[in-house]
Coordinates of C-alpha atoms and ligand atoms in Angstrom, one line a residue:
M943 CA -44.6 17.7 -75.6
D944 CA -42.0 18.9 -73.4
G945 CA -38.4 19.5 -73.7
G946 CA -37.3 17.2 -71.1
G947 CA -36.9 17.9 -67.4
M948 CA -35.1 19.2 -64.6
R949 CA -33.8 15.9 -63.4
K950 CA -30.4 15.3 -62.2
V951 CA -28.8 12.0 -63.0
S952 CA -28.3 9.9 -60.1
S953 CA -29.2 6.4 -59.3
H954 CA -30.3 4.8 -56.1
C955 CA -30.0 1.4 -57.5
S956 CA -27.9 -1.1 -55.7
I957 CA -25.7 -2.3 -58.5
P958 CA -24.6 -5.9 -58.4
E959 CA -21.3 -5.8 -60.4
I960 CA -22.7 -6.8 -63.8
D961 CA -20.7 -4.2 -65.7
D962 CA -17.7 -6.5 -65.8
F963 CA -19.7 -8.6 -68.0
D964 CA -17.8 -8.8 -71.3
L965 CA -20.1 -7.7 -74.1
S966 CA -17.8 -8.8 -76.8
K967 CA -18.3 -12.4 -75.7
L968 CA -22.0 -12.1 -76.5
L969 CA -21.2 -10.5 -79.7
D970 CA -20.9 -13.3 -82.0
K971 CA -21.4 -11.7 -85.3
P972 CA -24.9 -12.1 -86.6
R973 CA -25.1 -14.2 -89.7
L974 CA -26.0 -11.7 -92.4
N975 CA -26.7 -12.2 -96.0
I976 CA -28.8 -15.4 -96.6
E977 CA -29.8 -15.8 -93.0
R978 CA -30.8 -12.2 -92.7
Q979 CA -33.6 -13.0 -95.3
R980 CA -35.2 -15.4 -92.9
S981 CA -37.2 -14.1 -90.1
F982 CA -39.7 -14.9 -87.4
D983 CA -42.8 -16.2 -88.4
E984 CA -45.8 -14.3 -87.0
R985 CA -47.5 -17.3 -85.4
S986 CA -51.1 -17.2 -85.4
L987 CA -52.9 -18.0 -82.3
S988 CA -53.7 -21.4 -83.6
E989 CA -50.1 -22.3 -83.9
L990 CA -49.5 -20.9 -80.6
S991 CA -51.9 -23.2 -79.0
I992 CA -50.5 -26.2 -80.7
G993 CA -47.3 -25.4 -79.2
L994 CA -43.9 -25.0 -80.9
N995 CA -40.9 -25.9 -79.1
R996 CA -38.6 -23.3 -80.6
V997 CA -38.8 -20.1 -82.3
S998 CA -39.7 -20.7 -85.9
V999 CA -38.4 -19.0 -89.0
E1000 CA -39.9 -18.5 -92.3
N1001 CA -38.5 -17.7 -95.7
F1002 CA -39.2 -14.2 -97.1
D1003 CA -40.8 -14.6 -100.4
H1004 CA -40.1 -11.1 -101.5
I1005 CA -36.8 -9.6 -102.1
Y1006 CA -35.1 -8.3 -99.1
S1007 CA -31.9 -6.6 -99.4
P1008 CA -30.8 -4.5 -96.4
G1009 CA -27.4 -3.7 -98.2
A1010 CA -24.1 -4.9 -97.0
R1011 CA -22.2 -2.5 -94.8
S1012 CA -20.1 -0.3 -97.0
G1013 CA -17.8 1.5 -94.6
L1014 CA -18.7 3.4 -91.5
D1015 CA -19.4 6.7 -93.0
T1016 CA -21.1 5.6 -96.0
P1017 CA -24.8 4.7 -95.4
A1018 CA -25.6 1.5 -97.3
S1019 CA -29.0 2.9 -98.0
S1020 CA -27.6 5.6 -100.1
T1021 CA -25.1 3.7 -102.1
R1022 CA -27.9 1.3 -102.9
N1023 CA -29.9 4.1 -104.5
S1024 CA -30.2 4.2 -108.2
F1025 CA -31.0 7.9 -107.7
E1026 CA -29.0 10.5 -106.1
P1027 CA -29.8 10.6 -102.5
H1028 CA -30.9 13.8 -100.8
P1029 CA -27.8 15.6 -99.4
M1030 CA -29.5 15.7 -96.1
V1031 CA -29.2 11.9 -95.8
A1032 CA -25.4 12.0 -95.5
E1033 CA -25.7 14.9 -92.9
A1034 CA -28.1 12.8 -91.0
W1035 CA -25.8 9.8 -90.9
D1036 CA -22.9 12.0 -89.7
A1037 CA -25.2 13.5 -87.0
L1038 CA -26.5 10.1 -85.9
R1039 CA -22.9 8.7 -85.6
R1040 CA -22.0 11.7 -83.5
S1041 CA -24.7 10.7 -81.0
L1042 CA -23.2 7.1 -80.4
V1043 CA -22.5 6.2 -76.9
H1044 CA -19.8 3.7 -76.1
F1045 CA -19.3 1.5 -73.1
R1046 CA -15.9 -0.2 -72.8
G1047 CA -15.2 0.4 -76.4
Q1048 CA -18.5 -1.0 -77.8
P1049 CA -21.4 1.2 -79.1
V1050 CA -24.5 0.7 -76.9
G1051 CA -26.8 3.4 -77.9
T1052 CA -27.4 6.9 -79.0
I1053 CA -27.8 10.0 -76.8
A1054 CA -31.1 11.8 -76.9
A1055 CA -29.7 15.1 -78.1
Y1056 CA -26.2 16.3 -79.1
D1057 CA -26.8 19.8 -78.4
H1058 CA -23.8 21.6 -77.2
A1059 CA -25.3 25.0 -77.5
S1060 CA -28.1 24.3 -75.1
E1061 CA -27.0 25.4 -71.5
E1062 CA -29.2 22.7 -69.8
V1063 CA -28.1 19.3 -70.7
L1064 CA -30.3 17.8 -68.1
N1065 CA -30.9 14.3 -69.2
Y1066 CA -30.6 14.7 -72.8
D1067 CA -27.1 13.2 -72.8
Q1068 CA -28.5 9.8 -71.8
V1069 CA -29.6 6.9 -74.0
F1070 CA -33.3 6.8 -73.7
V1071 CA -34.9 3.4 -74.5
R1072 CA -37.8 4.9 -76.5
D1073 CA -35.5 7.4 -78.3
F1074 CA -33.1 4.7 -79.3
V1075 CA -35.8 2.8 -81.2
P1076 CA -35.6 4.9 -84.5
S1077 CA -31.8 4.9 -84.2
A1078 CA -31.8 1.1 -83.9
L1079 CA -34.1 0.7 -86.9
A1080 CA -31.8 3.1 -89.0
F1081 CA -28.7 0.9 -87.9
L1082 CA -30.6 -2.4 -88.8
M1083 CA -31.7 -1.1 -92.2
N1084 CA -28.2 -0.1 -92.8
G1085 CA -26.8 -3.5 -92.0
E1086 CA -25.3 -2.5 -88.7
P1087 CA -27.0 -4.8 -86.1
D1088 CA -24.1 -4.9 -83.5
I1089 CA -25.1 -1.7 -81.8
V1090 CA -28.6 -3.0 -81.5
K1091 CA -27.6 -6.2 -80.0
N1092 CA -25.2 -4.4 -77.5
F1093 CA -28.2 -2.2 -76.5
L1094 CA -30.5 -5.0 -76.0
L1095 CA -28.0 -6.8 -73.8
K1096 CA -27.0 -3.8 -71.8
T1097 CA -30.5 -2.9 -71.0
L1098 CA -31.2 -6.4 -70.1
Q1099 CA -28.4 -6.3 -67.6
L1100 CA -29.9 -3.0 -66.2
Q1101 CA -33.4 -4.8 -65.8
A1102 CA -31.6 -7.1 -63.3
W1103 CA -30.7 -4.2 -61.1
E1104 CA -32.6 -3.9 -57.7
K1105 CA -34.6 -0.8 -58.4
T1106 CA -36.0 1.3 -55.5
V1107 CA -37.7 4.6 -55.2
D1108 CA -37.3 5.8 -51.7
R1109 CA -38.0 2.7 -49.7
F1110 CA -40.2 1.0 -52.3
K1111 CA -38.9 -1.7 -54.5
L1112 CA -40.0 -1.7 -58.2
G1113 CA -41.2 -4.7 -60.1
K1114 CA -38.4 -7.0 -61.4
G1115 CA -39.3 -6.6 -65.0
A1116 CA -39.2 -2.8 -65.2
M1117 CA -36.8 -1.5 -67.8
P1118 CA -35.1 1.8 -67.4
A1119 CA -36.3 4.9 -69.1
S1120 CA -32.7 5.8 -69.8
F1121 CA -29.1 5.2 -68.8
K1122 CA -25.8 7.1 -69.0
V1123 CA -22.3 5.9 -69.4
L1124 CA -19.8 7.7 -67.1
H1125 CA -16.2 7.5 -68.5
D1126 CA -13.5 8.0 -65.8
P1127 CA -10.5 9.2 -68.0
V1128 CA -8.1 8.7 -65.1
R1129 CA -9.0 5.2 -64.0
K1130 CA -10.0 4.4 -67.5
T1131 CA -13.3 2.8 -66.4
D1132 CA -16.8 3.0 -67.7
T1133 CA -19.7 2.7 -65.4
I1134 CA -23.5 3.0 -66.0
V1135 CA -26.2 4.9 -64.1
A1136 CA -29.6 4.2 -65.0
D1137 CA -33.0 5.9 -64.4
F1138 CA -36.1 3.7 -63.8
G1139 CA -38.2 6.6 -62.8
E1140 CA -36.5 7.3 -59.4
S1141 CA -34.8 10.2 -61.0
A1142 CA -37.3 11.2 -63.5
I1143 CA -39.5 14.3 -63.0
G1144 CA -42.6 13.2 -61.2
R1145 CA -41.0 9.9 -60.4
V1146 CA -43.0 8.3 -63.2
A1147 CA -42.2 4.8 -64.3
P1148 CA -41.5 4.3 -68.0
V1149 CA -44.1 1.8 -68.9
D1150 CA -43.2 2.0 -72.6
S1151 CA -39.6 0.9 -72.1
G1152 CA -40.2 -2.9 -71.6
F1153 CA -42.6 -2.9 -74.6
W1154 CA -40.1 -1.1 -76.9
W1155 CA -37.4 -3.5 -75.7
I1156 CA -39.5 -6.6 -76.9
I1157 CA -40.4 -4.8 -80.1
L1158 CA -36.8 -4.0 -80.8
L1159 CA -35.7 -7.6 -80.0
R1160 CA -38.0 -8.8 -82.7
A1161 CA -36.9 -6.1 -85.1
Y1162 CA -33.3 -7.2 -84.5
T1163 CA -34.2 -10.9 -85.1
K1164 CA -36.4 -10.3 -88.0
S1165 CA -33.8 -8.1 -89.7
T1166 CA -30.7 -10.3 -89.1
G1167 CA -32.2 -13.8 -89.0
D1168 CA -30.0 -14.2 -85.9
M1169 CA -32.4 -16.0 -83.5
S1170 CA -29.7 -16.9 -80.9
L1171 CA -30.3 -13.6 -79.1
A1172 CA -34.0 -14.0 -78.7
E1173 CA -33.6 -17.7 -77.9
S1174 CA -30.9 -17.0 -75.2
P1175 CA -32.1 -17.8 -71.6
E1176 CA -31.4 -14.2 -70.6
C1177 CA -33.6 -12.7 -73.3
Q1178 CA -36.3 -15.3 -72.6
K1179 CA -36.2 -14.4 -68.9
G1180 CA -36.3 -10.7 -69.7
M1181 CA -39.3 -10.9 -71.8
R1182 CA -41.1 -13.1 -69.2
L1183 CA -40.3 -10.6 -66.4
I1184 CA -41.6 -7.7 -68.5
L1185 CA -44.8 -9.4 -69.3
T1186 CA -45.2 -10.8 -65.8
L1187 CA -45.6 -7.2 -64.7
C1188 CA -48.4 -6.4 -67.1
L1189 CA -50.2 -9.7 -67.1
S1190 CA -50.6 -10.2 -63.3
E1191 CA -53.9 -10.1 -62.0
G1192 CA -55.5 -7.2 -60.0
F1193 CA -58.8 -5.5 -59.5
D1194 CA -59.2 -4.7 -63.1
T1195 CA -62.3 -5.1 -65.1
F1196 CA -60.7 -4.2 -68.4
P1197 CA -57.9 -5.9 -70.3
T1198 CA -56.2 -2.6 -70.9
L1199 CA -53.2 -1.5 -68.8
L1200 CA -53.9 1.1 -66.1
C1201 CA -51.0 3.8 -66.1
A1202 CA -50.1 6.8 -64.4
D1203 CA -49.9 10.1 -66.4
G1204 CA -46.6 10.6 -68.0
C1205 CA -45.6 6.9 -68.2
S1206 CA -44.6 7.0 -71.8
M1207 CA -43.5 9.2 -74.6
I1208 CA -45.2 12.4 -73.1
D1209 CA -43.3 11.9 -69.9
R1210 CA -45.1 14.7 -68.0
R1211 CA -48.7 15.2 -67.1
M1212 CA -50.7 15.4 -70.3
G1213 CA -54.0 14.1 -69.0
V1214 CA -53.3 10.5 -70.2
Y1215 CA -53.8 9.0 -66.8
G1216 CA -55.9 5.9 -67.1
Y1217 CA -55.7 3.7 -70.2
P1218 CA -53.7 5.7 -72.7
I1219 CA -53.9 4.5 -76.3
E1220 CA -50.2 4.7 -76.9
I1221 CA -49.5 2.1 -74.0
Q1222 CA -52.3 -0.1 -75.1
A1223 CA -51.1 -0.2 -78.7
L1224 CA -47.5 -0.9 -77.5
F1225 CA -48.7 -3.4 -75.0
F1226 CA -50.6 -5.2 -77.8
M1227 CA -47.7 -5.2 -80.2
A1228 CA -45.2 -6.3 -77.4
L1229 CA -47.5 -9.2 -76.5
R1230 CA -47.7 -10.3 -80.2
C1231 CA -44.0 -10.0 -80.6
A1232 CA -43.3 -11.9 -77.4
S1233 CA -45.7 -14.6 -78.3
A1234 CA -43.7 -15.2 -81.5
M1235 CA -40.3 -15.3 -79.7
L1236 CA -41.0 -17.0 -76.5
K1237 CA -40.2 -20.8 -76.3
H1238 CA -42.9 -23.2 -75.3
D1239 CA -40.7 -24.6 -72.6
A1240 CA -41.9 -25.1 -69.0
E1241 CA -41.5 -21.4 -68.1
G1242 CA -42.5 -19.9 -71.4
K1243 CA -45.7 -21.9 -71.8
E1244 CA -47.6 -20.3 -69.0
C1245 CA -46.7 -16.9 -70.2
I1246 CA -47.8 -17.7 -73.7
E1247 CA -51.1 -19.0 -72.5
S1248 CA -51.8 -15.7 -70.6
I1249 CA -50.6 -13.7 -73.6
V1250 CA -53.1 -15.5 -75.9
K1251 CA -56.0 -14.9 -73.7
R1252 CA -55.0 -11.3 -73.1
L1253 CA -54.6 -10.6 -76.8
H1254 CA -58.2 -11.8 -77.5
A1255 CA -59.7 -9.7 -74.7
L1256 CA -57.5 -6.6 -75.5
S1257 CA -58.2 -6.6 -79.2
F1258 CA -61.9 -6.8 -78.6
H1259 CA -62.0 -4.1 -76.0
M1260 CA -59.9 -1.7 -78.1
R1261 CA -61.7 -2.2 -81.4
S1262 CA -65.1 -1.9 -79.7
Y1263 CA -64.6 0.9 -77.2
F1264 CA -61.6 3.0 -78.3
W1265 CA -62.7 3.2 -81.9
L1266 CA -64.5 6.5 -83.1
D1267 CA -65.8 7.3 -86.4
F1268 CA -68.7 9.5 -87.5
R1269 CA -71.3 6.9 -86.8
Q1270 CA -70.0 6.0 -83.4
L1271 CA -69.7 9.6 -82.4
N1272 CA -73.4 10.1 -83.4
D1273 CA -74.3 7.0 -81.2
I1274 CA -72.5 8.4 -78.3
Y1275 CA -74.0 11.8 -78.8
R1276 CA -77.4 10.1 -78.3
Y1277 CA -76.4 7.9 -75.5
K1278 CA -78.7 7.2 -72.7
T1279 CA -77.1 7.3 -69.3
E1280 CA -77.5 5.5 -66.0
E1281 CA -78.1 2.2 -67.7
Y1282 CA -77.7 -0.8 -65.4
S1283 CA -77.1 -4.4 -66.3
H1284 CA -75.5 -6.5 -69.0
T1285 CA -77.7 -5.0 -71.6
A1286 CA -76.3 -1.5 -71.3
V1287 CA -75.3 0.2 -74.4
N1288 CA -73.5 2.9 -72.8
K1289 CA -71.4 0.6 -70.8
F1290 CA -69.0 3.2 -69.3
N1291 CA -71.8 5.6 -68.5
V1292 CA -70.4 8.4 -70.7
I1293 CA -72.4 11.5 -70.3
P1294 CA -72.9 13.1 -73.9
D1295 CA -72.4 16.6 -72.6
S1296 CA -68.7 15.6 -71.9
I1297 CA -68.1 15.3 -75.6
P1298 CA -65.9 18.3 -76.4
E1299 CA -67.2 20.8 -79.1
W1300 CA -64.2 20.3 -81.3
V1301 CA -64.6 16.8 -82.1
F1302 CA -67.9 17.4 -83.9
D1303 CA -66.0 19.6 -86.5
F1304 CA -62.9 17.4 -86.5
M1305 CA -64.7 14.1 -87.4
P1306 CA -64.7 13.6 -91.1
C1307 CA -67.3 11.5 -92.8
R1308 CA -64.7 9.3 -94.0
G1309 CA -62.1 8.1 -91.4
G1310 CA -61.8 7.3 -87.9
Y1311 CA -59.3 6.6 -85.1
F1312 CA -58.6 5.2 -81.7
I1313 CA -59.4 7.8 -79.1
G1314 CA -56.9 8.7 -76.4
N1315 CA -58.4 6.9 -73.4
V1316 CA -61.5 5.1 -72.2
S1317 CA -62.5 4.7 -68.6
P1318 CA -65.8 5.0 -66.5
A1319 CA -67.6 8.1 -67.5
R1320 CA -64.6 9.4 -69.3
M1321 CA -63.7 9.3 -73.0
D1322 CA -60.6 11.3 -74.0
F1323 CA -61.5 12.2 -77.6
R1324 CA -58.0 13.6 -78.5
W1325 CA -56.1 12.0 -81.5
F1326 CA -52.6 10.6 -80.6
A1327 CA -50.3 9.8 -83.5
L1328 CA -48.1 7.2 -82.0
G1329 CA -50.9 5.0 -80.5
N1330 CA -52.7 5.0 -83.8
C1331 CA -49.7 4.3 -86.0
V1332 CA -48.6 1.4 -83.6
A1333 CA -52.2 0.2 -83.9
I1334 CA -51.7 0.0 -87.7
L1335 CA -48.4 -1.6 -87.5
S1336 CA -49.3 -4.2 -84.9
S1337 CA -52.5 -4.9 -86.6
L1338 CA -54.4 -4.0 -83.5
A1339 CA -56.4 -1.9 -86.0
T1340 CA -58.3 -4.2 -88.5
P1341 CA -57.5 -3.4 -92.1
E1342 CA -60.6 -1.3 -92.4
Q1343 CA -59.6 0.6 -89.3
S1344 CA -56.2 1.2 -90.6
M1345 CA -57.5 2.6 -93.9
A1346 CA -59.9 4.8 -91.9
I1347 CA -57.0 6.2 -89.7
M1348 CA -55.1 7.1 -92.9
D1349 CA -58.3 8.7 -94.3
L1350 CA -58.5 10.9 -91.3
I1351 CA -55.0 12.0 -91.7
E1352 CA -55.6 12.9 -95.2
E1353 CA -58.9 14.6 -94.5
R1354 CA -57.4 16.6 -91.5
W1355 CA -54.0 17.2 -93.0
E1356 CA -53.9 20.9 -92.0
E1357 CA -54.6 20.2 -88.5
L1358 CA -52.5 17.1 -87.9
V1359 CA -49.6 17.7 -90.2
G1360 CA -49.6 21.4 -91.1
E1361 CA -46.2 22.6 -92.1
M1362 CA -44.3 20.1 -90.1
P1363 CA -45.2 16.4 -89.7
L1364 CA -46.7 15.4 -87.5
K1365 CA -48.5 16.4 -84.2
I1366 CA -48.2 13.8 -81.5
C1367 CA -51.6 14.9 -80.1
Y1368 CA -54.6 16.9 -81.3
P1369 CA -55.8 19.3 -80.2
A1370 CA -53.8 21.1 -77.7
I1371 CA -55.2 21.8 -74.3
E1372 CA -55.4 25.5 -73.4
N1373 CA -56.2 28.0 -70.7
H1374 CA -58.2 26.5 -67.6
E1375 CA -58.1 23.0 -69.0
W1376 CA -54.3 23.2 -69.4
R1377 CA -54.0 24.5 -65.8
I1378 CA -56.0 21.6 -64.5
V1379 CA -54.8 18.9 -66.7
T1380 CA -51.0 19.6 -66.9
G1381 CA -50.8 21.3 -63.5
C1382 CA -49.8 24.5 -65.1
D1383 CA -46.7 22.8 -66.7
P1384 CA -44.8 25.5 -68.6
K1385 CA -43.1 22.9 -70.8
N1386 CA -46.4 21.6 -71.8
T1387 CA -48.0 24.8 -73.3
R1388 CA -50.4 24.7 -76.1
W1389 CA -49.4 23.9 -79.7
S1390 CA -46.0 23.0 -78.4
Y1391 CA -45.6 19.4 -79.5
H1392 CA -43.0 16.7 -80.5
N1393 CA -42.8 15.3 -84.0
G1394 CA -44.1 12.0 -84.3
G1395 CA -41.6 9.6 -86.0
S1396 CA -43.4 6.3 -86.7
W1397 CA -46.0 7.1 -89.1
P1398 CA -44.2 6.7 -92.5
A1399 CA -44.2 3.1 -91.9
A1400 CA -47.9 3.1 -91.2
C1401 CA -48.3 4.9 -94.5
I1402 CA -46.4 2.2 -96.3
K1403 CA -48.4 -0.6 -94.6
T1404 CA -51.7 0.9 -95.6
G1405 CA -50.4 1.3 -99.2
R1406 CA -50.1 5.2 -99.1
P1407 CA -46.5 5.9 -99.5
Q1408 CA -47.4 9.0 -101.2
I1409 CA -48.5 10.6 -97.9
A1410 CA -45.3 9.7 -96.3
R1411 CA -43.4 11.2 -99.3
R1412 CA -45.4 14.4 -99.0
A1413 CA -44.6 14.6 -95.3
I1414 CA -40.9 13.9 -95.8
D1415 CA -40.7 16.6 -98.5
L1416 CA -42.1 19.0 -96.0
A1417 CA -39.5 17.8 -93.3
E1418 CA -36.7 18.2 -95.9
T1419 CA -37.4 21.8 -96.4
R1420 CA -36.7 22.5 -92.7
L1421 CA -35.1 19.8 -90.6
L1422 CA -31.4 20.1 -91.5
K1423 CA -31.6 24.0 -91.9
D1424 CA -33.2 24.2 -88.4
G1425 CA -30.6 21.9 -86.8
W1426 CA -32.8 18.8 -86.3
P1427 CA -35.0 20.2 -83.6
E1428 CA -36.8 18.0 -81.2
Y1429 CA -40.1 19.3 -82.0
Y1430 CA -41.9 22.4 -83.6
D1431 CA -44.3 24.9 -82.1
G1432 CA -47.5 26.5 -83.3
K1433 CA -50.7 25.4 -84.8
L1434 CA -49.1 24.5 -88.1
G1435 CA -45.7 23.7 -86.7
R1436 CA -44.1 26.6 -88.2
F1437 CA -41.8 27.6 -85.3
I1438 CA -38.8 25.8 -83.9
G1439 CA -40.0 24.5 -80.5
K1440 CA -39.4 27.1 -77.7
Q1441 CA -37.5 24.6 -75.6
A1442 CA -36.5 22.1 -78.3
R1443 CA -33.1 20.6 -78.3
K1444 CA -31.2 20.9 -81.6
F1445 CA -29.6 17.7 -83.0
Q1446 CA -32.3 15.7 -81.3
T1447 CA -31.4 12.1 -82.3
W1448 CA -34.9 10.9 -82.9
S1449 CA -35.5 13.7 -85.4
I1450 CA -32.4 12.6 -87.1
A1451 CA -33.0 8.8 -87.1
G1452 CA -36.7 9.3 -87.7
Y1453 CA -35.9 11.0 -90.9
L1454 CA -33.4 8.4 -92.0
V1455 CA -35.8 5.5 -91.2
A1456 CA -38.6 7.2 -93.2
K1457 CA -36.2 7.6 -96.2
M1458 CA -34.9 4.1 -96.1
M1459 CA -38.4 2.6 -95.6
L1460 CA -39.7 4.4 -98.7
E1461 CA -36.7 3.3 -100.6
D1462 CA -37.1 -0.3 -99.7
P1463 CA -40.5 -1.0 -98.1
S1464 CA -39.4 -4.6 -97.4
H1465 CA -37.8 -3.1 -94.2
L1466 CA -41.4 -2.7 -92.9
G1467 CA -41.4 -6.2 -91.8
M1468 CA -39.1 -5.3 -88.9
I1469 CA -41.9 -3.3 -87.3
S1470 CA -45.0 -4.6 -88.6
L1471 CA -47.2 -7.5 -87.8
E1472 CA -49.7 -9.1 -90.1
E1473 CA -53.2 -9.4 -89.1
D1474 CA -54.0 -12.4 -87.0
K1475 CA -56.9 -13.9 -88.6
L1476 CA -58.1 -15.5 -85.4
M1477 CA -58.5 -12.0 -83.8
K1478 CA -61.2 -11.0 -86.1
P1479 CA -63.3 -8.3 -84.6
L1480 CA -66.7 -9.1 -83.3
I1481 CA -68.0 -5.7 -84.3
K1482 CA -69.5 -5.4 -87.6
R1483 CA -68.8 -1.7 -88.2
S1484 CA -65.3 -0.5 -88.1
S1485 CA -64.9 2.3 -90.5
S1486 CA -67.2 5.0 -91.7
W1487 CA -67.6 5.3 -95.5
T1488 CA -70.9 7.0 -95.3
C1489 CA -72.2 9.9 -93.1
Ligands
GLC1455 C1 -38.2 14.3 -73.1 C2 -39.4 13.6 -73.8 C3 -39.2 12.2 -73.7 C4 -37.8 11.8 -74.3 C5 -36.7 12.6 -73.7 C6 -35.4 12.5 -74.3 O1 -38.3 14.1 -71.7 O2 -40.6 14.0 -73.3 O3 -40.2 11.6 -74.5 O4 -37.6 10.4 -74.3 O5 -37.0 14.0 -73.6 O6 -35.4 12.9 -75.7

């Protein structure tokens, strides 16, 4: 929603000297070509419980040709085309390469925005973990995996830092929200400062970073066939540490992950405190990715066992309680309240009067979605793009639910897409509600939203590339002309965001990824997981084909 924050970069981390670590040693060139065609097997839970000793591979049956690297300035994807690439593609690659960040001569990431015109750089000159994901996918699809490997290793080293906020020590597994490389031209040294939330506005911990890291590790492995990275003791430990943070026992009665507001993509108050859909979907996906990559050795085994249990409980909870379609809405509308005991239908005691007016008009007869949040006596009915798309990609959504989510996007195109794909959240909060929920945040004003980037992949997975094409056509009329803004404003997204940075890397990379994915849908495998048959939903109704 916002345009970043007034944070100054400084790190209070005590830094063990890990920066002397020579990245190049770890950079044994991944085996491209033949081995690139092999990939992780999405192990089903049954296989997992049998126990495999090492990460397994499978042969891809379908043709998978990520294209050999054809020189730094020539995107492999456009040379591979049988048709003329859109002129924007070359421009986008140039812009993406301009955003590269180097550490001791090696590319390790991309900065959030390369906007020299903006007076306020804030932390937009940093490499954000979440922002790097679309860049990483673009590089992987273009046959340039080294930068992704460097990034994964660099952030892994940062995880090992001792992290403190004031006098409080953060969990070992926490991954940074962002990092910055400081070049000293005189001493010719590079050092890194990282932000784990101790510099961030509101001091929020980036809960999403660790999940993105695991998801990216799998994407790298799937794309290159190079399993040595995921199998290395460092990466195995990194995964275990991230998951230990989320799988530890507490006072929870739900399998979902309790989070502070602003803990992920919308890194400011947006009323997502509780169990935000985005984090739950990323959590689910990271658990599934990790379960495929963790070794069944002494340390990994226990972790895998907790993952399997959590996946079962999480998918049941999400598919049952977060899912909303016409019929479910009608049921909630007629809920009785104050029910006690196991037989309660209205388990969370949701008071029907708390259902917002807009949702009755918004809900089409055909379609459905995972709502924003579910906790005692509170359902946030807002629609969030990222959580729903990740639910499709990770198969948290059943095939029927995935179809229903796409139906909803088609039915509510004007509201959700408008003139600029795609709103990250619908509807906007206004007036008094905005004051209460965001704490009067001027960066979070109504109808001022980020673009979502992950959904073309979800369109392809659900067999609707035409919707992605339609959205990309819209984007192509403006993105380049407007200087790749961070987001658009207005109900239809007609205006360049008030505080949007220009040359925002995720707008550039998101466009490239969408283009390459449409050209060669086999890229989808990098960020998509097939349905696990053993996680079949226990609920009978998952989509609404009738009103
Ligand atoms: C803003 C966004 C956040 C993003 C960062 C860098 O703070 O809210 O999602 O990661 O900018 O682009």
